[in-house]
Short mmCIF file of C-alpha atoms in Angstrom, two decimals:
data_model
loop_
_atom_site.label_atom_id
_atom_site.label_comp_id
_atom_site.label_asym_id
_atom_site.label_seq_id
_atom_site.Cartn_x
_atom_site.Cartn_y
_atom_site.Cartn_z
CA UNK A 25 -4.75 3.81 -22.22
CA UNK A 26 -1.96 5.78 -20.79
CA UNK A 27 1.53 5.03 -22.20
CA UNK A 28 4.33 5.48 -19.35
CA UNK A 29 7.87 4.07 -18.94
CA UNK A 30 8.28 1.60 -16.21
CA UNK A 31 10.58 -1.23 -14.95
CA UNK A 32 10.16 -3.83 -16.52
CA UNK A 33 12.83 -6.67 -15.64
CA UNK A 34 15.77 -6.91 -12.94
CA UNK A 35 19.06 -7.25 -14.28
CA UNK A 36 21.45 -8.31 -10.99
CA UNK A 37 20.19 -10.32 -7.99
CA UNK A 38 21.05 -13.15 -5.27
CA UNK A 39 24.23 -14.46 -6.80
CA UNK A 40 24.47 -18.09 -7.38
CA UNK A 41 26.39 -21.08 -9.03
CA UNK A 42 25.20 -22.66 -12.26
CA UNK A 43 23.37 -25.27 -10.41
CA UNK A 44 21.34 -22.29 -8.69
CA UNK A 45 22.88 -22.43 -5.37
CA UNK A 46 23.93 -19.43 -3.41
CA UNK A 47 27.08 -18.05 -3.38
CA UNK A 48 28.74 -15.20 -3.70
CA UNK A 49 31.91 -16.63 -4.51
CA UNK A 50 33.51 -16.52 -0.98
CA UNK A 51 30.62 -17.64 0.89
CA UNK A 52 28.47 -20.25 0.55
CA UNK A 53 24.69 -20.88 1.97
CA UNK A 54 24.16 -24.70 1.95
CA UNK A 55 20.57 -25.53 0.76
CA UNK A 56 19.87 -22.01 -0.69
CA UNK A 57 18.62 -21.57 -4.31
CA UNK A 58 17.78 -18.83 -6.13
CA UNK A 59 16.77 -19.37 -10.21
CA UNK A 60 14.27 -16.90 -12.32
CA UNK A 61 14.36 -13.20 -11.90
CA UNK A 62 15.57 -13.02 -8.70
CA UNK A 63 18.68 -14.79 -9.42
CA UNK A 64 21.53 -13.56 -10.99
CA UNK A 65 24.27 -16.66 -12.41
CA UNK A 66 24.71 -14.31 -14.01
CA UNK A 67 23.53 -14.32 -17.92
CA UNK A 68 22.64 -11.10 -19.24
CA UNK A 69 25.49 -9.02 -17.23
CA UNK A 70 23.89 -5.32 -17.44
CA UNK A 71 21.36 -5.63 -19.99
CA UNK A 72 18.97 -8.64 -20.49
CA UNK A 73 18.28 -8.97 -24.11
CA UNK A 74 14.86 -9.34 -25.25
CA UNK A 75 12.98 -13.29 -24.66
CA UNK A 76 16.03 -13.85 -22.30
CA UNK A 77 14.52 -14.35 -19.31
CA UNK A 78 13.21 -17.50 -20.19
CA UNK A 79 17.15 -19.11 -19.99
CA UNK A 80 16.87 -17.75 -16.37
CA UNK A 81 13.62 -20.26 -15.72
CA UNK A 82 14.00 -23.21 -18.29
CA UNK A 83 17.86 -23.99 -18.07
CA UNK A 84 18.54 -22.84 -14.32
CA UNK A 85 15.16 -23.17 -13.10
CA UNK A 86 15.86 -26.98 -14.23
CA UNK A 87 18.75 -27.31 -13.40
CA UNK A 88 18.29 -26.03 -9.54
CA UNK A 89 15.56 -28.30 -9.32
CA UNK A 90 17.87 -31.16 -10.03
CA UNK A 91 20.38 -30.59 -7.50
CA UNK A 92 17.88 -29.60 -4.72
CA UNK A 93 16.07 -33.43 -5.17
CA UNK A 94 19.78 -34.44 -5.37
CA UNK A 95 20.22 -32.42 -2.39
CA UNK A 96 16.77 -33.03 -0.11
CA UNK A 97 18.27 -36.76 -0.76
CA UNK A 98 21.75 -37.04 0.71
CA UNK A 99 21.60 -34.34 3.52
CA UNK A 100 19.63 -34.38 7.46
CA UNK A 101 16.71 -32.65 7.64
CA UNK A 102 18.01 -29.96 10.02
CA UNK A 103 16.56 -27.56 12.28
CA UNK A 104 15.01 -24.41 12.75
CA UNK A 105 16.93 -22.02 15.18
CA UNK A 106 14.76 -21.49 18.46
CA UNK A 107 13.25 -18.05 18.47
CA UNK A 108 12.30 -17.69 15.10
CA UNK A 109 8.82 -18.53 15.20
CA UNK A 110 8.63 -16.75 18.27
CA UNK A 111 9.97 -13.47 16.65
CA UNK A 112 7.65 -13.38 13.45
CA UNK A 113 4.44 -14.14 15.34
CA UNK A 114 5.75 -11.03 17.50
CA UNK A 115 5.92 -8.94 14.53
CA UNK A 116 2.46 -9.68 13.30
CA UNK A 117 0.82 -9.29 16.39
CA UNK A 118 3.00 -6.24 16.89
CA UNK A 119 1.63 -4.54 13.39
CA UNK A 120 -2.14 -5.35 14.42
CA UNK A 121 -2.02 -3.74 17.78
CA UNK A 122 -0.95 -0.70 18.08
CA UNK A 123 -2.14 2.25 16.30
CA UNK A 124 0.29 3.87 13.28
CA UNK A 125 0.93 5.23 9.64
CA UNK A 126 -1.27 3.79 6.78
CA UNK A 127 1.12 1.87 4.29
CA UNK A 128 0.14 4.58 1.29
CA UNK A 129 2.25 7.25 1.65
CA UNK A 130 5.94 5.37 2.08
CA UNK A 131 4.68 3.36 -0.86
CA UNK A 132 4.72 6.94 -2.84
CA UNK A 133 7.53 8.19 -1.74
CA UNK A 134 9.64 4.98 -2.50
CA UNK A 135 8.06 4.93 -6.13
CA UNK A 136 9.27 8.64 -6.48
CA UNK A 137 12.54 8.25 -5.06
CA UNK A 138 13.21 5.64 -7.25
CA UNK A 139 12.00 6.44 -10.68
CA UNK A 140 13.12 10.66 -10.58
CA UNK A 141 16.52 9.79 -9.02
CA UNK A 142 17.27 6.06 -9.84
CA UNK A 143 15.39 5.98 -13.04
CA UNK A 144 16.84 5.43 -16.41
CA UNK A 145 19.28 8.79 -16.88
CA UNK A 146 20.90 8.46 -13.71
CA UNK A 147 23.52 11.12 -11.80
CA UNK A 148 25.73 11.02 -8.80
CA UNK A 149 24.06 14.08 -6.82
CA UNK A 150 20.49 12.95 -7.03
CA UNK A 151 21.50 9.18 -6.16
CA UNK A 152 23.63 10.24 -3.01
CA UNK A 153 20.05 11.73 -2.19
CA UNK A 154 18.10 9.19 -3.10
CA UNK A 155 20.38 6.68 -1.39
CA UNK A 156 19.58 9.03 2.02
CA UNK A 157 16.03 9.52 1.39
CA UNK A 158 15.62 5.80 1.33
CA UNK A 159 17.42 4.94 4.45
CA UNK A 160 14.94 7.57 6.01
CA UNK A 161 11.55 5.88 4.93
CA UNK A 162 13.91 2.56 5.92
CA UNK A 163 13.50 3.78 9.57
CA UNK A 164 10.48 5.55 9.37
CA UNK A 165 9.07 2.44 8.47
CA UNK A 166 8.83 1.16 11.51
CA UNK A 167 6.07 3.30 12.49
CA UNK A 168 3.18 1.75 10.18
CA UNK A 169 0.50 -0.28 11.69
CA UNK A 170 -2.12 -2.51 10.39
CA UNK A 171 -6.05 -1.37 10.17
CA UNK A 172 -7.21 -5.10 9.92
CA UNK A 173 -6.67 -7.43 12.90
CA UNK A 174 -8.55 -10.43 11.21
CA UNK A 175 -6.55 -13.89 10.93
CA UNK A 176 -7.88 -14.84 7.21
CA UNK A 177 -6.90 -13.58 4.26
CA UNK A 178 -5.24 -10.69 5.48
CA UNK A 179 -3.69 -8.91 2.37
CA UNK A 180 -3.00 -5.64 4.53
CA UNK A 181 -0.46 -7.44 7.04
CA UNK A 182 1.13 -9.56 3.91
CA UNK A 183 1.62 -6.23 1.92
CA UNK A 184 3.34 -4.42 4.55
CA UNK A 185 5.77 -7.08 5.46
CA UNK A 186 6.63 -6.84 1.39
CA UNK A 187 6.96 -3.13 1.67
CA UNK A 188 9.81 -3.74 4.34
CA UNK A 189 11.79 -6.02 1.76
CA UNK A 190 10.92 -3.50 -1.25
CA UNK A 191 12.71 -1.08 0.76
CA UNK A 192 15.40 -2.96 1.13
CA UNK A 193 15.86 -4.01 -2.27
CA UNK A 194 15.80 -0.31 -3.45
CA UNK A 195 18.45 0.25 -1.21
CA UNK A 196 20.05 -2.08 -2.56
CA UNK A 197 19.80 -1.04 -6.05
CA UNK A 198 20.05 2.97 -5.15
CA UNK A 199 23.75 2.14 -3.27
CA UNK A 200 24.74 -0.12 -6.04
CA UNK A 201 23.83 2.64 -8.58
CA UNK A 202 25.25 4.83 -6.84
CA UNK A 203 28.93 3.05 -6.60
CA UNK A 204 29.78 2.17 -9.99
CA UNK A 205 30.86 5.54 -11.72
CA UNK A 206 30.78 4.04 -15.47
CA UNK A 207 27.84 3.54 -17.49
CA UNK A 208 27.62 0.07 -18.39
CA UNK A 209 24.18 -1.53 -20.15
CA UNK A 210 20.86 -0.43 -19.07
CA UNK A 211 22.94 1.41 -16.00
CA UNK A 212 23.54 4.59 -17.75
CA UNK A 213 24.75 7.76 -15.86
CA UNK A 214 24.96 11.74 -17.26
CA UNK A 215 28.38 12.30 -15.29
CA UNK A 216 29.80 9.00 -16.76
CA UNK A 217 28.74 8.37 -19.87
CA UNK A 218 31.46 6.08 -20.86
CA UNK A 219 32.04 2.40 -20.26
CA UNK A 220 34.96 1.99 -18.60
CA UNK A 221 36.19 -1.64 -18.26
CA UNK A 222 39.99 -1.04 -16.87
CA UNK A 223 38.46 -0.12 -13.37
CA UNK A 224 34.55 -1.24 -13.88
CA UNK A 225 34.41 -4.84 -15.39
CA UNK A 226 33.44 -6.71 -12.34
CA UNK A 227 30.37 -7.68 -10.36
CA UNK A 228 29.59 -5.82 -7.14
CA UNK A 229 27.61 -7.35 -4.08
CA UNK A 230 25.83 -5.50 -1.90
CA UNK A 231 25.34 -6.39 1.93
CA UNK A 232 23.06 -4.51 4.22
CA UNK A 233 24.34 -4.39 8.11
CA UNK A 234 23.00 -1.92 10.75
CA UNK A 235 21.17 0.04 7.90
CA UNK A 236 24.32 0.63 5.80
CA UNK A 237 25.28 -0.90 2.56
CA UNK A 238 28.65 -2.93 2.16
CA UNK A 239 29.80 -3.24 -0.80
CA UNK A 240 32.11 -6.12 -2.82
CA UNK A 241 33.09 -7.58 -5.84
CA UNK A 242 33.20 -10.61 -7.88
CA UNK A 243 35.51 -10.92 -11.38
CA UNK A 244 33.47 -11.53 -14.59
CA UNK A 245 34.21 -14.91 -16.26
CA UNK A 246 35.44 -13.55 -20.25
CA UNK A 247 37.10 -16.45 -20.93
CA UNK A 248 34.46 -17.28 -23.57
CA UNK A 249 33.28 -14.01 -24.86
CA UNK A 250 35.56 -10.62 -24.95
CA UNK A 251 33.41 -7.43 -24.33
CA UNK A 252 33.70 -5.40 -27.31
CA UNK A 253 31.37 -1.78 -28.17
CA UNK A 254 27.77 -2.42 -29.50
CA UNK A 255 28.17 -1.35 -33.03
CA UNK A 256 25.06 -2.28 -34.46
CA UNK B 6 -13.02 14.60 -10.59
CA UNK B 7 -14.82 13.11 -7.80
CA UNK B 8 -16.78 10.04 -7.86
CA UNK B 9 -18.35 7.76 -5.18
CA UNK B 10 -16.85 3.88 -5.02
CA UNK B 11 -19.38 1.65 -3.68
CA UNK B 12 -18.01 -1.17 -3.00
CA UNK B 13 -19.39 -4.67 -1.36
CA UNK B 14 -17.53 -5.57 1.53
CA UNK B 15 -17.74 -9.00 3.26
CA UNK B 16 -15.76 -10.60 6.52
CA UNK B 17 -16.58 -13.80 7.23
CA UNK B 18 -14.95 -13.11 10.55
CA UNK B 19 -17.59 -10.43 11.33
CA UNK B 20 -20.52 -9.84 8.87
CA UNK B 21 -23.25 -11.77 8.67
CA UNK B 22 -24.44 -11.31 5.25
CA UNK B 23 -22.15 -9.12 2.43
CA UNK B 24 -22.52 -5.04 2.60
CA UNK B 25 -21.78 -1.99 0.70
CA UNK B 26 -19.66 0.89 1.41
CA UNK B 27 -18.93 4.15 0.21
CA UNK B 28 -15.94 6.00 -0.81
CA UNK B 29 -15.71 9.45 -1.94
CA UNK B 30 -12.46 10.07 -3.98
CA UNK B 31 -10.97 12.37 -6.40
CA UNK B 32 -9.50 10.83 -9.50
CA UNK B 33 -7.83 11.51 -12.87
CA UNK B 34 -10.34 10.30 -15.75
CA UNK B 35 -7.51 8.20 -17.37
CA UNK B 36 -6.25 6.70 -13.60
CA UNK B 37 -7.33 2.50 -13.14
CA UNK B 38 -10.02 1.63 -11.39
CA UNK B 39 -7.28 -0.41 -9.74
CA UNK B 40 -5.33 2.92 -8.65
CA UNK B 41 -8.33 4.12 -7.10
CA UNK B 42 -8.87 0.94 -5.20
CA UNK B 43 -5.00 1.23 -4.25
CA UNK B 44 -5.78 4.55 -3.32
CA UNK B 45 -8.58 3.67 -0.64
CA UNK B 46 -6.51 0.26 0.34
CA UNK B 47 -2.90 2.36 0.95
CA UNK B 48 -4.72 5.49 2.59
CA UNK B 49 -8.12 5.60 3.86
CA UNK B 50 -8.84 1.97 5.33
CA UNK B 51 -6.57 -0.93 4.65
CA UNK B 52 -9.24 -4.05 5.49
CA UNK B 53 -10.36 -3.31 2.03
CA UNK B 54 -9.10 -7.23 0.35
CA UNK B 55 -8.76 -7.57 -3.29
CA UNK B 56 -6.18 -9.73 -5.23
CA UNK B 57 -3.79 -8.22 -7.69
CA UNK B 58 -0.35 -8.98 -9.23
CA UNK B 59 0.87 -7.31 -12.69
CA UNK B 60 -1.40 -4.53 -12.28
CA UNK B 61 -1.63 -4.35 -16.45
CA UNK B 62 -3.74 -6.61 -17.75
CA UNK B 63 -1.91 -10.21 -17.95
CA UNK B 64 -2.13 -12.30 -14.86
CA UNK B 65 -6.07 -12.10 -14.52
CA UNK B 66 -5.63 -11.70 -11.13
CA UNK B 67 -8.37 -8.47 -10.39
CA UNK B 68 -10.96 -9.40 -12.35
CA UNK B 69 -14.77 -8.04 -10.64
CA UNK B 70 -17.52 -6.29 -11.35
CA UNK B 71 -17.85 -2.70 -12.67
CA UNK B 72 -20.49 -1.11 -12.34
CA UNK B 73 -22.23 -4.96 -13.19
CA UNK B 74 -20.13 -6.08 -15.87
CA UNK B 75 -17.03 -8.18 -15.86
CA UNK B 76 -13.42 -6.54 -16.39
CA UNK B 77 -10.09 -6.53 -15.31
CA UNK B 78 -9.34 -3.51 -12.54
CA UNK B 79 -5.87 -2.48 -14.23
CA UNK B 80 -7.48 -2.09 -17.22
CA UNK B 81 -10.57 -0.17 -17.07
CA UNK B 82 -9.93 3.61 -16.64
CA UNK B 83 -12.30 5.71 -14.19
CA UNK B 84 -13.51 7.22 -17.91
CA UNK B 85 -15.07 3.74 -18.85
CA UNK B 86 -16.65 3.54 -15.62
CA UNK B 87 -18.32 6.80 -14.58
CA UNK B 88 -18.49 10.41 -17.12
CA UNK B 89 -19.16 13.39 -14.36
CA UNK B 90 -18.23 14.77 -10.64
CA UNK B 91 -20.10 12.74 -8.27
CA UNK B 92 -21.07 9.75 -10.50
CA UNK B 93 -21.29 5.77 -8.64
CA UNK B 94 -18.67 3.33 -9.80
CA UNK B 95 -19.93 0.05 -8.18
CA UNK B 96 -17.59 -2.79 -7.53
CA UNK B 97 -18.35 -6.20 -6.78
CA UNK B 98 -16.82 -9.24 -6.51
CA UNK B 99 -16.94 -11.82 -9.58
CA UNK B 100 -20.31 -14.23 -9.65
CA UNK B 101 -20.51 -17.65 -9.10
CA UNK B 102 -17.90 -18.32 -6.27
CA UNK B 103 -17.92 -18.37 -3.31
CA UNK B 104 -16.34 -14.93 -1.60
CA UNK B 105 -13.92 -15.04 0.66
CA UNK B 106 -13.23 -11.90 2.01
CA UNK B 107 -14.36 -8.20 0.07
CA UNK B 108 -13.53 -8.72 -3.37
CA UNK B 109 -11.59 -11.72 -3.13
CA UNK B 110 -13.59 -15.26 -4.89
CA UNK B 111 -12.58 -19.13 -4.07
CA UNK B 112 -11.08 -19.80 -7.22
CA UNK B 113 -11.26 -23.67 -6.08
CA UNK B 114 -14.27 -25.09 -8.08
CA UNK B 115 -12.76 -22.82 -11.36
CA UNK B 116 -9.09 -24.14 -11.08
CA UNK B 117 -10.54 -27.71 -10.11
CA UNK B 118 -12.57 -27.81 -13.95
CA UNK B 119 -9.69 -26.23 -15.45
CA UNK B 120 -7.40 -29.08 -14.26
CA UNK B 121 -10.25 -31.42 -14.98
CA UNK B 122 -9.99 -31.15 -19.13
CA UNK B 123 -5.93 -31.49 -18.63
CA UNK B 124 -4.83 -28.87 -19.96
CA UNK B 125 -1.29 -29.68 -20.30
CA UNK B 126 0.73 -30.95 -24.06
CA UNK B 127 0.09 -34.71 -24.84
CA UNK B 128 2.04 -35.67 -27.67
CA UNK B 129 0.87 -37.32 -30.06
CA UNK B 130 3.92 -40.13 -30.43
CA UNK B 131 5.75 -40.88 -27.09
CA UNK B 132 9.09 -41.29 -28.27
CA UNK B 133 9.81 -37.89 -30.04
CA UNK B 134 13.19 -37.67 -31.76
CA UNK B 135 12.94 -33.56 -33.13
CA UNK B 136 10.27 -30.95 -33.21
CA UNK B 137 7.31 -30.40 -34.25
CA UNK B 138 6.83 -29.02 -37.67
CA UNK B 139 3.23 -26.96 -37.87
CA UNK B 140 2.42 -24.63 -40.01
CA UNK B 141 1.01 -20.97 -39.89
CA UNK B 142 -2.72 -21.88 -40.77
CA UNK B 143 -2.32 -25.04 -37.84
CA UNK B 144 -1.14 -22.73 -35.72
CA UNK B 145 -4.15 -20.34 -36.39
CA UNK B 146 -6.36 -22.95 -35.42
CA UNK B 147 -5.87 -23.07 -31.78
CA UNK B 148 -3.85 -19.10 -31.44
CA UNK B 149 -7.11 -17.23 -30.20
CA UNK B 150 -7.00 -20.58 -27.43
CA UNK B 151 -3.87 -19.63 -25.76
CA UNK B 152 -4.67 -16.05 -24.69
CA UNK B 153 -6.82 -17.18 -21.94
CA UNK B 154 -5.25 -16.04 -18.37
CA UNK B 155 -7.92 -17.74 -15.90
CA UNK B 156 -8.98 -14.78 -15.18
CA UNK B 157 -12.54 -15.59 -14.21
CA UNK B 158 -14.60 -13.17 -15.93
CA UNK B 159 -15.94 -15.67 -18.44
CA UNK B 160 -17.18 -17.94 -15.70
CA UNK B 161 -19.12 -15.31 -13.69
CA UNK B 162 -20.57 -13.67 -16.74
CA UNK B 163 -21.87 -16.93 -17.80
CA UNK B 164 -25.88 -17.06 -17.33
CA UNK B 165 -25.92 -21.06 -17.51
CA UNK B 166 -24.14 -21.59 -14.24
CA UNK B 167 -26.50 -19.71 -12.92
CA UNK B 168 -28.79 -23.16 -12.92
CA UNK B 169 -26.09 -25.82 -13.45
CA UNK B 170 -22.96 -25.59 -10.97
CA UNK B 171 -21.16 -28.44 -12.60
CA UNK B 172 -21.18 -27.25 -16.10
CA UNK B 173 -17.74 -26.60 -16.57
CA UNK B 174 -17.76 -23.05 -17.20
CA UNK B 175 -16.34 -21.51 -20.75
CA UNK B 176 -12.70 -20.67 -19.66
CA UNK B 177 -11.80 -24.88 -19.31
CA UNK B 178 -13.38 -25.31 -22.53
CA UNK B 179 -11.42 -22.52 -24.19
CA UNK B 180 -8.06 -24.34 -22.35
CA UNK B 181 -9.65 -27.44 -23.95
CA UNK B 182 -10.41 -26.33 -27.00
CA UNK B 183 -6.51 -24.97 -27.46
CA UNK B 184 -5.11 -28.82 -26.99
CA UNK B 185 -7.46 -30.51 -29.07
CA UNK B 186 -7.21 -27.76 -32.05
CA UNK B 187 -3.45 -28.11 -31.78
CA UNK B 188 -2.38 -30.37 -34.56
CA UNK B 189 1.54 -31.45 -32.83
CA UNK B 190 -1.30 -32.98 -29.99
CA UNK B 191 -3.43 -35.96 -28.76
CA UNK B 192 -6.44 -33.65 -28.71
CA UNK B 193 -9.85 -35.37 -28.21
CA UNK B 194 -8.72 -38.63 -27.54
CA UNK B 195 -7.48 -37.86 -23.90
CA UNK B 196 -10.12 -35.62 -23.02
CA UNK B 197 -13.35 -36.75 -25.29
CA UNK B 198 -15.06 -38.14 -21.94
CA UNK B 199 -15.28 -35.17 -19.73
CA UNK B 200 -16.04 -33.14 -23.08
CA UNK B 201 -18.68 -35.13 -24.63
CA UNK B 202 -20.83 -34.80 -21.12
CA UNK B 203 -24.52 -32.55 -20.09
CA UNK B 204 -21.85 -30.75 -18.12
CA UNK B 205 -19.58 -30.57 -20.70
CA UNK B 206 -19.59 -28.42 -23.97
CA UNK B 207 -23.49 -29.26 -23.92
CA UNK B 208 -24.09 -27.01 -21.18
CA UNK B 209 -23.35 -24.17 -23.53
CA UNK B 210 -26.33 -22.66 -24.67
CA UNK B 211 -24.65 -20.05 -26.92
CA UNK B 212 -25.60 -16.71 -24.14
CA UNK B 213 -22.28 -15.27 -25.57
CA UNK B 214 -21.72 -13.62 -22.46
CA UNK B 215 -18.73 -15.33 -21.77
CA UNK B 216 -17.40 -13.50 -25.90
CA UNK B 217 -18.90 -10.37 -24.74
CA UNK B 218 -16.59 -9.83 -21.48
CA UNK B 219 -13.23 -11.73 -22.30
CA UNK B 220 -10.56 -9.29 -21.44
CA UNK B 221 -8.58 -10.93 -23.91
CA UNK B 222 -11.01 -11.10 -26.86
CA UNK B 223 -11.10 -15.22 -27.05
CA UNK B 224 -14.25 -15.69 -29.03
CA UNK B 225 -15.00 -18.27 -26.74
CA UNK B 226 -18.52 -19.13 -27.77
CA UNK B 227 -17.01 -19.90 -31.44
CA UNK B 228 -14.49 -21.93 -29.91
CA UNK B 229 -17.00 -24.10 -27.87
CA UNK B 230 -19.39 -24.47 -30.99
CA UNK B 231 -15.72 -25.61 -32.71
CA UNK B 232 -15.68 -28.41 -30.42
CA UNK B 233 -19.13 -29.62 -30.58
CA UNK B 234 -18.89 -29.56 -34.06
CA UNK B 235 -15.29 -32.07 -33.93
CA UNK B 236 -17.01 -34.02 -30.76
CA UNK B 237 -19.63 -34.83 -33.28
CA UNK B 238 -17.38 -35.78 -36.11
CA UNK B 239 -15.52 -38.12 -33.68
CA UNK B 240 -18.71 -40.07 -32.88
CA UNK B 241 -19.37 -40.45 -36.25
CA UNK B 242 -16.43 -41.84 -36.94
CA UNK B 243 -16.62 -44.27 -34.38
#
């Protein structure tokens, strides 16, 4: 059996509130959750410790699904904004009928991209690159098409669509890297080494608009536990 | 190397009757069979439907046939599966349900008799004030039980449902067999009547095929033969 490194958990994610709701501390989304994974309260800060991940599902996954029934009960149903429907069953149709790029190859070169330049040893030069080379295969995206037209359990069309969001979420990540000039937990970079809390101990958000990466921040909550050096 | 994937293609929206198709690749010895069907699914035609999710070994989710036998894609290496340039590596989907599409199985009927032998904790008392003290050897008991991942590879290896589509198939008995081993839980009680049943554990005719292709090693056959052994003991009690 080979034995290679590879990513194993996501520290960071969509920010929310301890009840699981979205925020990012000056906006709110109303009836958004995130808990698990994906979410980030946050718990672990820049390094999840090991059997962790299970606070993530069993205290905030629990929690989150107490407010939403809370939530589902005391608010209107809503609506869906016209168009939307409209709009998605363009983009299917779109991908099955025109001729394009197989899916393959952008896969690859994502998966490169991120482990040689965003990997574990990380370094200003090769991120600004990788953070380019990603924006490229962002646009170049556009040109894949779908082999298989059929309506049932079409994996092809399902994968692609989730290609288009793993893109953005290593955008995401590669910007993010990129910005904070400190090492801090598993983020660990050759031309910072050090952790440097006077300019560096806060959370940053990243927003993509119009293909470019915003970037904000949030203040940690220490009021309960100082940072201090691993020493052991 | 090079070898030649034949694999058995099916679309309900097009085919009549299933098919098999060939693809010529070059491969590492030590890549997946999974990789390679990547490969052909990400470059060379992209109708090719197969499920997949952890990609190493611990959802169950790509369980088929290699070359005949049942294993999981991510972990069987194109070395297990074929020795020289230009050997077949055939790939087809598991037995015993119905295919959907390719490679891809209704998992209904499985994940129906699954549910079926409830396969959730039952307490023994209802209103528990602390936790449940067990110790290392009543843990042993029902450890081997909890390994199982659904996978499916028990329940198309197994020669009995060949015959009898009701029996319930060795992977619900193994999720059976870890509640009612588990000393902290109700066990037989809540479960003794869809147990105790022709299409229960005495379906099992002790094939052992279901032992023989576990991707997890469950010695399921022991397990079953555990059960019939305690069914027994309960009736006799009774």
């Amino acid at each position: 059996m080979p034995v290679q490194p590879t990513a194993h958990y996501a520290m960071g994610g969509i920010p929310t509130d301890v009840e699981g709701q979205v925020t990012t501390g000056k906006t709110s989304y109303a009836g958004l959750y995130a808990a698990g994974e994906c979410a980030c309260v946050s718990v672990h800060g820049a390094n999840r410790l090991g059997t962790n991940s299970l606070v993530d599902l069993i205290v905030f996954g629990r929690r989150a699904g107490k407010h939403i029934a809370d939530y589902v009960k005391n608010t209107d149903s809503g609506s869906v904004p016209g168009g939307i429907e409209k709009a998605w069953e363009e983009r299917v149709h779109n991908l099955k009928t025109e001729k394009g790029d197989m899916p393959g190859n952008y896969y690859k070169r994502m998966q490169d991209i991120m482990m040689r330049k965003i990997g574990v040893y990380r370094e200003g030069s090769e991120m600004t690159e990788a953070v380019k080379e990603i924006k490229k295969l962002r646009r170049e995206y556009r040109e894949i098409r779908v082999q298989d037209s059929s309506k049932n359990f079409n994996m092809e069309v399902l994968s692609i669509l989730e290609l288009e969001n793993l893109l953005d979420l290593s955008l995401h990540t590669a910007a993010a890297a990129l910005n904070r000039q400190e090492s801090r937990g598993a983020h660990s970079r050759n031309d910072f080494p050090e952790r440097d809390d006077t300019k560096w101990l806060k959370h940053a958000l990243t927003l993509i608009k119009n293909g470019k990466v915003e970037i904000d921040y949030k203040p940690v909550d220490i009021s309960s536990w100082k940072p201090k050096p691993r020493k052991y | 190397m090079t070898i030649v994937l034949e694999i058995q293609r099916f679309n309900p929206e097009k085919d009549k009757e299933p098919y098999f198709e060939e693809f010529d690749l070059e491969v590492e010895k030590k890549d997946r069979v999974l990789d390679a069907l990547m490969f052909i699914y990400g470059n060379i035609d992209g109708s090719l439907n197969f499920r997949k999710s952890c990609a190493h070994g611990i959802c169950g989710s790509d369980a088929m046939r290699i070359n005949g036998k049942e294993k999981l894609a991510c972990k069987t290496l194109i070395q297990d599966a074929a020795e020289t340039d230009g050997d077949r590596v055939r790939i087809e989907p598991l037995r015993h349900l119905k295919v959907q599409k390719d490679l891809m199985v209704d998992q209904t009927p499985f994940m129906e008799k699954f549910k079926a032998v409830k396969p959730y904790f039952i307490p023994r008392e209802k209103n528990i004030e602390r936790e449940y003290l067990q110790s290392i050897n009543e843990r042993k008991e029902f450890d081997a039980a909890t390994k199982c991942i659904n996978c499916g590879s028990c329940y198309s290896a197994c020669p009995v449902l060949d015959k009898n589509t009701r029996f319930l198939g060795p992977a619900a008995l193994v999720h059976a067999a870890r509640f009612i081993f588990d000393s902290r839980e109700r066990g037989l009680e809540d479960r003794i009547k869809i147990l105790d049943h022709p299409d229960g554990v005495w379906s099992c005719k002790n094939h052992f095929e279901c032992t023989r292709v576990c991707p997890r090693s469950i010695p399921i056959t022991k397990l079953i033969n555990l059960t019939k052994r305690k069914i027994k003991k309960y009736r006799e009690e009774r």
